Tab-separated table of C-alpha atoms and ligand atoms in Angstrom:
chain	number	residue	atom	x	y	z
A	1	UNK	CA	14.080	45.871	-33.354
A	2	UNK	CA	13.674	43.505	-36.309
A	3	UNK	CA	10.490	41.082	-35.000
A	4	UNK	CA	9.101	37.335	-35.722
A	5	UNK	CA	6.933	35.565	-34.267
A	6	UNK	CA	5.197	31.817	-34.547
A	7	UNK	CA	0.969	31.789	-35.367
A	8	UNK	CA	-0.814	29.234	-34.668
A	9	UNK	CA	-3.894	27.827	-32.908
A	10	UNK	CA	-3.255	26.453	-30.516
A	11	UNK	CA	0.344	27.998	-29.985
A	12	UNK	CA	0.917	28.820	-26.824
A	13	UNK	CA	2.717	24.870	-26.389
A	14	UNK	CA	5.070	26.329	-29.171
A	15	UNK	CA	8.959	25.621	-28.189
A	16	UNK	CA	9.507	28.032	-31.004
A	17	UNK	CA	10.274	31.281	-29.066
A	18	UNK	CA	12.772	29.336	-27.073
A	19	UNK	CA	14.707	28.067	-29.819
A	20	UNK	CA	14.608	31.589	-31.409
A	21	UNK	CA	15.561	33.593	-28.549
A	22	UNK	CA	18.575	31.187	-27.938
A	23	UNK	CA	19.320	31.117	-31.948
A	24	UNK	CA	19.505	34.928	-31.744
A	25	UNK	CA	21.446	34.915	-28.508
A	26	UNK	CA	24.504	32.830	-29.701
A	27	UNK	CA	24.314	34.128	-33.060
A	28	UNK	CA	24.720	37.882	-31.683
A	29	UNK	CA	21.492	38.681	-33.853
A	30	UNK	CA	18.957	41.741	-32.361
A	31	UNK	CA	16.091	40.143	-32.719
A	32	UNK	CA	12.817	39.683	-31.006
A	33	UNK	CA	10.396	36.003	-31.448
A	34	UNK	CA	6.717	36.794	-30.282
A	35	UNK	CA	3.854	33.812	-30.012
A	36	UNK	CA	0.807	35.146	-31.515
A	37	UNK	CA	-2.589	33.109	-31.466
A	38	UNK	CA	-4.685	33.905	-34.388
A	39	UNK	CA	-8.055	33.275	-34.713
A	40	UNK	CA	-9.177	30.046	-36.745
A	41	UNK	CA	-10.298	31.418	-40.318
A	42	UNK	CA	-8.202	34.794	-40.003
A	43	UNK	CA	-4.716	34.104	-40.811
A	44	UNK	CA	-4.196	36.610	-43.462
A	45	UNK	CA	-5.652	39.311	-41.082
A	46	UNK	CA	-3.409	38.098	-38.674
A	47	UNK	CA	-0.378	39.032	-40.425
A	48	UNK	CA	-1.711	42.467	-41.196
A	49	UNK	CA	-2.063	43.136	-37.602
A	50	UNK	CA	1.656	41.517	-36.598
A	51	UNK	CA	3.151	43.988	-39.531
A	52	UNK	CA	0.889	46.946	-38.530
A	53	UNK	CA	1.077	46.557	-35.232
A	54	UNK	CA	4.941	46.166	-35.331
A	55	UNK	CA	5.469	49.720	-37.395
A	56	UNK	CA	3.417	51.675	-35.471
A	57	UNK	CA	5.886	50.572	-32.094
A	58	UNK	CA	8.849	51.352	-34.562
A	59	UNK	CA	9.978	47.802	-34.971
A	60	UNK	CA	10.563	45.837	-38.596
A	61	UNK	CA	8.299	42.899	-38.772
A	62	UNK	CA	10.458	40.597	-40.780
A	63	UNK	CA	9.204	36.959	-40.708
A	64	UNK	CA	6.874	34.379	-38.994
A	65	UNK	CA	7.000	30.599	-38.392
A	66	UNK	CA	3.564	29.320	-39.585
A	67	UNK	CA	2.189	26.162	-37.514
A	68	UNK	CA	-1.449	24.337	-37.167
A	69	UNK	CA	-3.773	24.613	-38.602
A	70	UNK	CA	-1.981	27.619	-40.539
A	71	UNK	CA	0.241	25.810	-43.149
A	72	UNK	CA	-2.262	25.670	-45.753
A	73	UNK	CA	-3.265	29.111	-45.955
A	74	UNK	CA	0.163	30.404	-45.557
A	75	UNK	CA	0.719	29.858	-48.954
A	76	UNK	CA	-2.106	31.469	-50.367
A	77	UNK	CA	-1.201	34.704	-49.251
A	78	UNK	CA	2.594	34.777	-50.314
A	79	UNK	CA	3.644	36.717	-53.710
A	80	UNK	CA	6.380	34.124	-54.343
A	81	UNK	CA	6.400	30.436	-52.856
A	82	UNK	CA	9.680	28.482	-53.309
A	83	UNK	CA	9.918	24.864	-55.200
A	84	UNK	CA	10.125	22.649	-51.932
A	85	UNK	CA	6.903	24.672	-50.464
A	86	UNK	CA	4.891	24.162	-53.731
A	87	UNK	CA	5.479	20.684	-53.600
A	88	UNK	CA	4.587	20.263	-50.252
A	89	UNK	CA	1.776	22.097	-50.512
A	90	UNK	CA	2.211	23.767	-47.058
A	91	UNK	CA	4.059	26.114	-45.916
A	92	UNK	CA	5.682	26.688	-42.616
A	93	UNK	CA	8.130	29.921	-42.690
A	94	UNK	CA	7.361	33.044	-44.537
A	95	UNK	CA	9.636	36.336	-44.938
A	96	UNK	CA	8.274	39.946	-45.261
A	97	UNK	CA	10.739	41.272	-48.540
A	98	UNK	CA	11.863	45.169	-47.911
A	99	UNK	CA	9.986	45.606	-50.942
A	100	UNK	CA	6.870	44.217	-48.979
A	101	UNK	CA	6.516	41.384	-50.659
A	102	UNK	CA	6.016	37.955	-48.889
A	103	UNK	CA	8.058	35.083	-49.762
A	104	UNK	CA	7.037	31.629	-48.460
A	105	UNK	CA	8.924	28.712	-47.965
A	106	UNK	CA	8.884	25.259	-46.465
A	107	UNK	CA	11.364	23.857	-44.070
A	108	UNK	CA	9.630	20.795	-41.809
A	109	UNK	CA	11.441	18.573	-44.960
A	110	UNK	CA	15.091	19.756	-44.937
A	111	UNK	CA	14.993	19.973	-41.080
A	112	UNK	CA	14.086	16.254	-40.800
A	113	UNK	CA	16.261	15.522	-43.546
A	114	UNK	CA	19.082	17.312	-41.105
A	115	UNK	CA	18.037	15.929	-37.887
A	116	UNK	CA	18.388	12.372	-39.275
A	117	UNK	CA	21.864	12.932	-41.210
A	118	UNK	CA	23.947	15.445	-38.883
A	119	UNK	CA	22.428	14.939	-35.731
A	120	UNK	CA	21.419	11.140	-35.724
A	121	UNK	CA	24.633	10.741	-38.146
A	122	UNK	CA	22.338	8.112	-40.235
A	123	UNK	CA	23.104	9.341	-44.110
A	124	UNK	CA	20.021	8.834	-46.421
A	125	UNK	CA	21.712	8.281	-49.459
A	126	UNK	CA	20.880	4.654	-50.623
A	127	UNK	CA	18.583	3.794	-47.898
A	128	UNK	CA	14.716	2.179	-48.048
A	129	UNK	CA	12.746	4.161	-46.541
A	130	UNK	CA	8.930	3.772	-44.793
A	131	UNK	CA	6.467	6.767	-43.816
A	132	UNK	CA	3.793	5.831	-42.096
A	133	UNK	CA	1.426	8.946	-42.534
A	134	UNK	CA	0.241	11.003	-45.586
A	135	UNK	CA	-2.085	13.876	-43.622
A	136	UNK	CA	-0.677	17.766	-43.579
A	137	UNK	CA	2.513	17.110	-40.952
A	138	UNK	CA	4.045	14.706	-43.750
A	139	UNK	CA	3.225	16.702	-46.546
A	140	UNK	CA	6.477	18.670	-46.413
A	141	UNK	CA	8.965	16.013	-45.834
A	142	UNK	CA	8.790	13.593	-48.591
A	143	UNK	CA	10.802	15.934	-51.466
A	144	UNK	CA	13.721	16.314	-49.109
A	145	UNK	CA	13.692	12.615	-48.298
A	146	UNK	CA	13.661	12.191	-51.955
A	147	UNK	CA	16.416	14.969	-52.370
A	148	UNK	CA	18.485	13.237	-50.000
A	149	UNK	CA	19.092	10.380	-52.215
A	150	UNK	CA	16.514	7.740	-50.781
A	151	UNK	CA	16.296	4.537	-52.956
A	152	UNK	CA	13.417	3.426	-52.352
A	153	UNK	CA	10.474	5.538	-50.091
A	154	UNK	CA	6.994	3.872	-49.405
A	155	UNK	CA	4.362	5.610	-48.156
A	156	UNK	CA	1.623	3.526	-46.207
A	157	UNK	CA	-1.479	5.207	-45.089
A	158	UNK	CA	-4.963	4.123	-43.669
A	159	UNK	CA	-6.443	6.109	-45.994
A	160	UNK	CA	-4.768	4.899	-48.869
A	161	UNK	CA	-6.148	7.319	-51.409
A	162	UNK	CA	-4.136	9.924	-49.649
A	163	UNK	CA	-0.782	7.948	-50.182
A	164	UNK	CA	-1.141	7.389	-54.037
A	165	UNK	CA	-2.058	11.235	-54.053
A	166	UNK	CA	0.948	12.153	-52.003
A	167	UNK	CA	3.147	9.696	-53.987
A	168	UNK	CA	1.893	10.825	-57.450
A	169	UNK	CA	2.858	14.727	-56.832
A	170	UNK	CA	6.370	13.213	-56.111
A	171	UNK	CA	6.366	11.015	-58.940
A	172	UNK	CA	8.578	13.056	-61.454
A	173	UNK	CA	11.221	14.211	-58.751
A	174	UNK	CA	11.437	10.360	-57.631
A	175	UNK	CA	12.199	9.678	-61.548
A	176	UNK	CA	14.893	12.477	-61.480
A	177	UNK	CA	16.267	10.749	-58.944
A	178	UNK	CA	15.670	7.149	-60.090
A	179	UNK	CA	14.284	6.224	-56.838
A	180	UNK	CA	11.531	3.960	-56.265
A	181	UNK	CA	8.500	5.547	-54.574
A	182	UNK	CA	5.743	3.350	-53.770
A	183	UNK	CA	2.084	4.091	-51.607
A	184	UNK	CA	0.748	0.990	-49.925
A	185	UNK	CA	-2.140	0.211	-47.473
A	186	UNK	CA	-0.887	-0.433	-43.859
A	187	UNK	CA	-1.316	-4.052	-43.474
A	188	UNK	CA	0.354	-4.840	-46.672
A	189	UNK	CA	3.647	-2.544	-46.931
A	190	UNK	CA	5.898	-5.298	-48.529
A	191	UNK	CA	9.795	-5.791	-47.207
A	192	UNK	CA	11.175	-4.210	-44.440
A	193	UNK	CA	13.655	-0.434	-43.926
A	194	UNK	CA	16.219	1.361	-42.835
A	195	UNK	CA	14.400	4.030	-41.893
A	196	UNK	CA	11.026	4.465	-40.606
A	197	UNK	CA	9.439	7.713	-40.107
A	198	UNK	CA	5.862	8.050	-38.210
A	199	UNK	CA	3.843	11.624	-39.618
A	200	UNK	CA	0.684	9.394	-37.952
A	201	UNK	CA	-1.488	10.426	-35.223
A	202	UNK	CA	-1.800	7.251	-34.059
A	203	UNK	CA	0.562	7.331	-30.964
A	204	UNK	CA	-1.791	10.984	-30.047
A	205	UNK	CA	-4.912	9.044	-29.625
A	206	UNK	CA	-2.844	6.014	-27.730
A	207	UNK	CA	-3.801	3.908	-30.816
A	208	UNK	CA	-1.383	0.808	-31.546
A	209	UNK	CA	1.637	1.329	-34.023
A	210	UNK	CA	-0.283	1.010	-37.124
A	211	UNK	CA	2.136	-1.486	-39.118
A	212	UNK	CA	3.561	-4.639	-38.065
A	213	UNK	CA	7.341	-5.072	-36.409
A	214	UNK	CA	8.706	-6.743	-39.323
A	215	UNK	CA	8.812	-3.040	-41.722
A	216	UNK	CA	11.616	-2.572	-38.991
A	217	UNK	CA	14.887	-4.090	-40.481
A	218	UNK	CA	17.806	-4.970	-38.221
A	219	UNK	CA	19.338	-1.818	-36.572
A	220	UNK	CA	16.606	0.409	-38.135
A	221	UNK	CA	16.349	3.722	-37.111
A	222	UNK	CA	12.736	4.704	-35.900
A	223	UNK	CA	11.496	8.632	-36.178
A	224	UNK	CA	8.202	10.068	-34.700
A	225	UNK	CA	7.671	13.305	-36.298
A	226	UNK	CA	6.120	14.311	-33.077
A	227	UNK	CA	8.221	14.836	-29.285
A	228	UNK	CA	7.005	14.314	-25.498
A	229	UNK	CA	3.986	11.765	-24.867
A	230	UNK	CA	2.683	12.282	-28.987
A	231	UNK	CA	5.587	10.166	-29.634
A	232	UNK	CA	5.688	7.720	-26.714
A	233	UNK	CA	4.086	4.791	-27.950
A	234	UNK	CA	5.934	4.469	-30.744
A	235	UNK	CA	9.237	5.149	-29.852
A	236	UNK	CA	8.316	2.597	-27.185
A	237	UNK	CA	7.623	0.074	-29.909
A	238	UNK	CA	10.420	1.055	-31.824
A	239	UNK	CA	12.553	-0.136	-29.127
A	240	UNK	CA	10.848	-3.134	-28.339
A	241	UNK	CA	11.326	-4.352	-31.889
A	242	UNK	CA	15.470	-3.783	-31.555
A	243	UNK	CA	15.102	-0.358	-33.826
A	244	UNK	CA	16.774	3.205	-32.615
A	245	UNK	CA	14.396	5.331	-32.198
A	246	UNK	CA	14.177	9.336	-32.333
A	247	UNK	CA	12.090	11.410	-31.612
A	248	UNK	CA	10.757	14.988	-33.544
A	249	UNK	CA	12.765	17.404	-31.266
A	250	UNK	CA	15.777	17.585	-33.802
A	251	UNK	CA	13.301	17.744	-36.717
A	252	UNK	CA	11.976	20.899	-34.612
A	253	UNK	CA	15.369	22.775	-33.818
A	254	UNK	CA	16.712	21.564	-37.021
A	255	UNK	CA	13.257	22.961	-39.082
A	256	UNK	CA	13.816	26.624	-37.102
A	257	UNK	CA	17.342	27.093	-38.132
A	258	UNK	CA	16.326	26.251	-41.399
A	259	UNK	CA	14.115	29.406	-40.799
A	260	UNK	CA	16.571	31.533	-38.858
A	261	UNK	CA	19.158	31.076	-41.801
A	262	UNK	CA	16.422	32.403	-44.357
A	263	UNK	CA	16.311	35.096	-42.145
A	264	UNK	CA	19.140	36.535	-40.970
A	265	UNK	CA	21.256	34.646	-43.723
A	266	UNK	CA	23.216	32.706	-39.907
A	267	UNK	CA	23.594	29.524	-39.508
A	268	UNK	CA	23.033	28.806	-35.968
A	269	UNK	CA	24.543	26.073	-33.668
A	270	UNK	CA	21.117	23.508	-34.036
A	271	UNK	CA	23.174	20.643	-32.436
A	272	UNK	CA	24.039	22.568	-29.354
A	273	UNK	CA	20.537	24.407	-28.825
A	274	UNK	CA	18.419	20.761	-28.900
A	275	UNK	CA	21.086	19.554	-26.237
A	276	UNK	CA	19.926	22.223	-24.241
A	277	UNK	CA	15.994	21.901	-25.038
A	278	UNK	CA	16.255	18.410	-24.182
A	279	UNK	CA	17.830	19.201	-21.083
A	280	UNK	CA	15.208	21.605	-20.234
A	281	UNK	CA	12.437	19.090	-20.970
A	282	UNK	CA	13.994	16.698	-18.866
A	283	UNK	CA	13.976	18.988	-16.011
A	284	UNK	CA	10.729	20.000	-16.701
B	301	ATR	P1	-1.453	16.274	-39.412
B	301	ATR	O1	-1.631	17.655	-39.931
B	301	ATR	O2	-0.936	16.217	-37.999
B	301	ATR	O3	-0.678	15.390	-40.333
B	301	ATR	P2	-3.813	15.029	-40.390
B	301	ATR	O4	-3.677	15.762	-41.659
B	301	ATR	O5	-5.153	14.871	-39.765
B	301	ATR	O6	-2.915	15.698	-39.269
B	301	ATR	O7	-3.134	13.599	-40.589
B	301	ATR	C1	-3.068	12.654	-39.573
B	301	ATR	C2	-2.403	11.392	-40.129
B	301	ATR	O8	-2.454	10.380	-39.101
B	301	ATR	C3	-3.111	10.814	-41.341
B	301	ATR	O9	-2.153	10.146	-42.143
B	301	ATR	C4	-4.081	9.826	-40.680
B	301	ATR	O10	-4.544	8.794	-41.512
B	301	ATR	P3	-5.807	9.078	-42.493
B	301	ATR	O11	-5.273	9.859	-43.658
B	301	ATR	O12	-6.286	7.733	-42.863
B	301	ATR	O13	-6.796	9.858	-41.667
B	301	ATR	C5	-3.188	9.264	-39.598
B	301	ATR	N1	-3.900	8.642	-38.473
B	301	ATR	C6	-4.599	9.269	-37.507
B	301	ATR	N2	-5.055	8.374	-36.598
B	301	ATR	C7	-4.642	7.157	-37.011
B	301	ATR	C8	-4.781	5.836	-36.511
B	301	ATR	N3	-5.450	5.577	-35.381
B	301	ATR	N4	-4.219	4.822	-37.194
B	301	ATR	C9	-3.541	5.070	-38.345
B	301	ATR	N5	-3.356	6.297	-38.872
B	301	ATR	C10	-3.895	7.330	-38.211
């Protein structure tokens, strides 16, 4: 049996097993998706037991899905790390080579990137773009917004430091895109968007949408990063405010068959499987 699995800690919320299992099950591939908890400072020995532990049953250990507070050391431990990952700094997928090498590589970027254009049917190219957010969950997804042919991305955080950071490590692929890329306070992001993504944990602690209404321009499209109550409040004002909003369920399914085509070199059907997850939640 050719294994993955998802670390984390906490990871036992993870919807990534589901989406797996149901990946493999359409696509006809033999796999088999495991949670596995690791212990906080142990990551590295964590993946020697989930390869170890998966020979001496007779199985191929493969690949994992890295998540919280994992992404940083993921990279670390990887013999090759691909462009988008470097830049991001994080990684969030890695594959175990025949040769036993570990490749890493980023998807949460690409996966928003494809939640937004095929799913929401909103195409980037051209459009003025706000993310609200510059801790470890946003890392990954400004290149990809930047790839995607945004013409103008600001990044506002309330720890502004953080934003110019971000915003300078994307300064040269901005220029090879000739897009404008700007890092503002919160109170004082100038104009208002097309699209506004929130990577804050504001709506988590029930804190109050951290920018004003008017960043939302008429018919905006509103995207928390996050899915279920996380994302509540600000979908909530998102609506209020005359925006669509979305929430980070087809960043999810759209960031694992990102990961599942790495894999098993499938594409699988990501539009069909978060119909289905969202049905399940609903049911839930
Ligand atoms: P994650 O890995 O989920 O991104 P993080 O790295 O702690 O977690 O980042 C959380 C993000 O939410 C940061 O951008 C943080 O702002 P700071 O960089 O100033 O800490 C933002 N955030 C958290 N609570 C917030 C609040 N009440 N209002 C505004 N921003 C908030």
């Amino acid at each position: 049996m050719d294994l993955y699995c998802v670390m984390g800690n906490p990871v036992e919320h993870s919807r990534s097993p589901w989406i797996h299992a149901r990946f493999a099950e359409l696509c006809n591939q033999p796999i088999a998706y495991e949670r596995r908890l690791v212990a906080l400072g142990a990551f590295a020995e964590g993946i020697a037991a989930f390869r170890r532990e998966a020979a001496e049953r007779g199985d191929r250990a493969l690949g994992c899905n890295v998540t919280v507070p994992f992404k940083f050391d993921a990279a670390s431990i990887a013999q090759h790390t691909s462009e988008r990952a470097t830049l991001a700094g994080a990684v969030n997928t890695l594959r175990f080579a025949a040769d036993g090498d570990i490749h890493a590589d980023n998807t949460d970027g690409i996966g928003l990137v494809n939640d937004i254009e095929r799913n929401a049917r909103v195409p980037l190219a051209g459009k003025s773009l706000l993310r609200i957010g510059a801790g470890g969950a946003a890392a990954g997804v400004l290149g990809p917004l930047l790839d995607a042919g945004a013409a103008r991305v600001v990044v506002a955080n309330r720890t502004v430091d953080k934003a110019v950071s971000l915003v300078r490590r994307h300064a040269a692929l901005a220029l090879a895109h000739g897009a404008s890329l700007e890092a503002w306070a919160l109170d004082a992001v100038p104009g208002d968007f097309d699209l506004v993504v929130n990577a804050t944990a504001s709506s988590l602690a029930g804190d109050a949408v951290p920018v004003g209404a008017q960043v939302l321009r008429q018919g905006a499209l509103a995207v928390d990063m996050m899915y279920g109550p996380a994302a509540a409040g600000f979908l909530q004002w998102a609506r209020a405010h005359g925006a669509v909003a979305r929430d980070g369920l087809g960043m999810l399914v759209e960031q694992a068959a990102e990961s599942f085509e790495i894999w098993r070199g499938v594409r699988p059907p990501s539009a069909q499987v978060l119909d289905e997850l969202r049905a399940r939640l609903a049911a839930a």
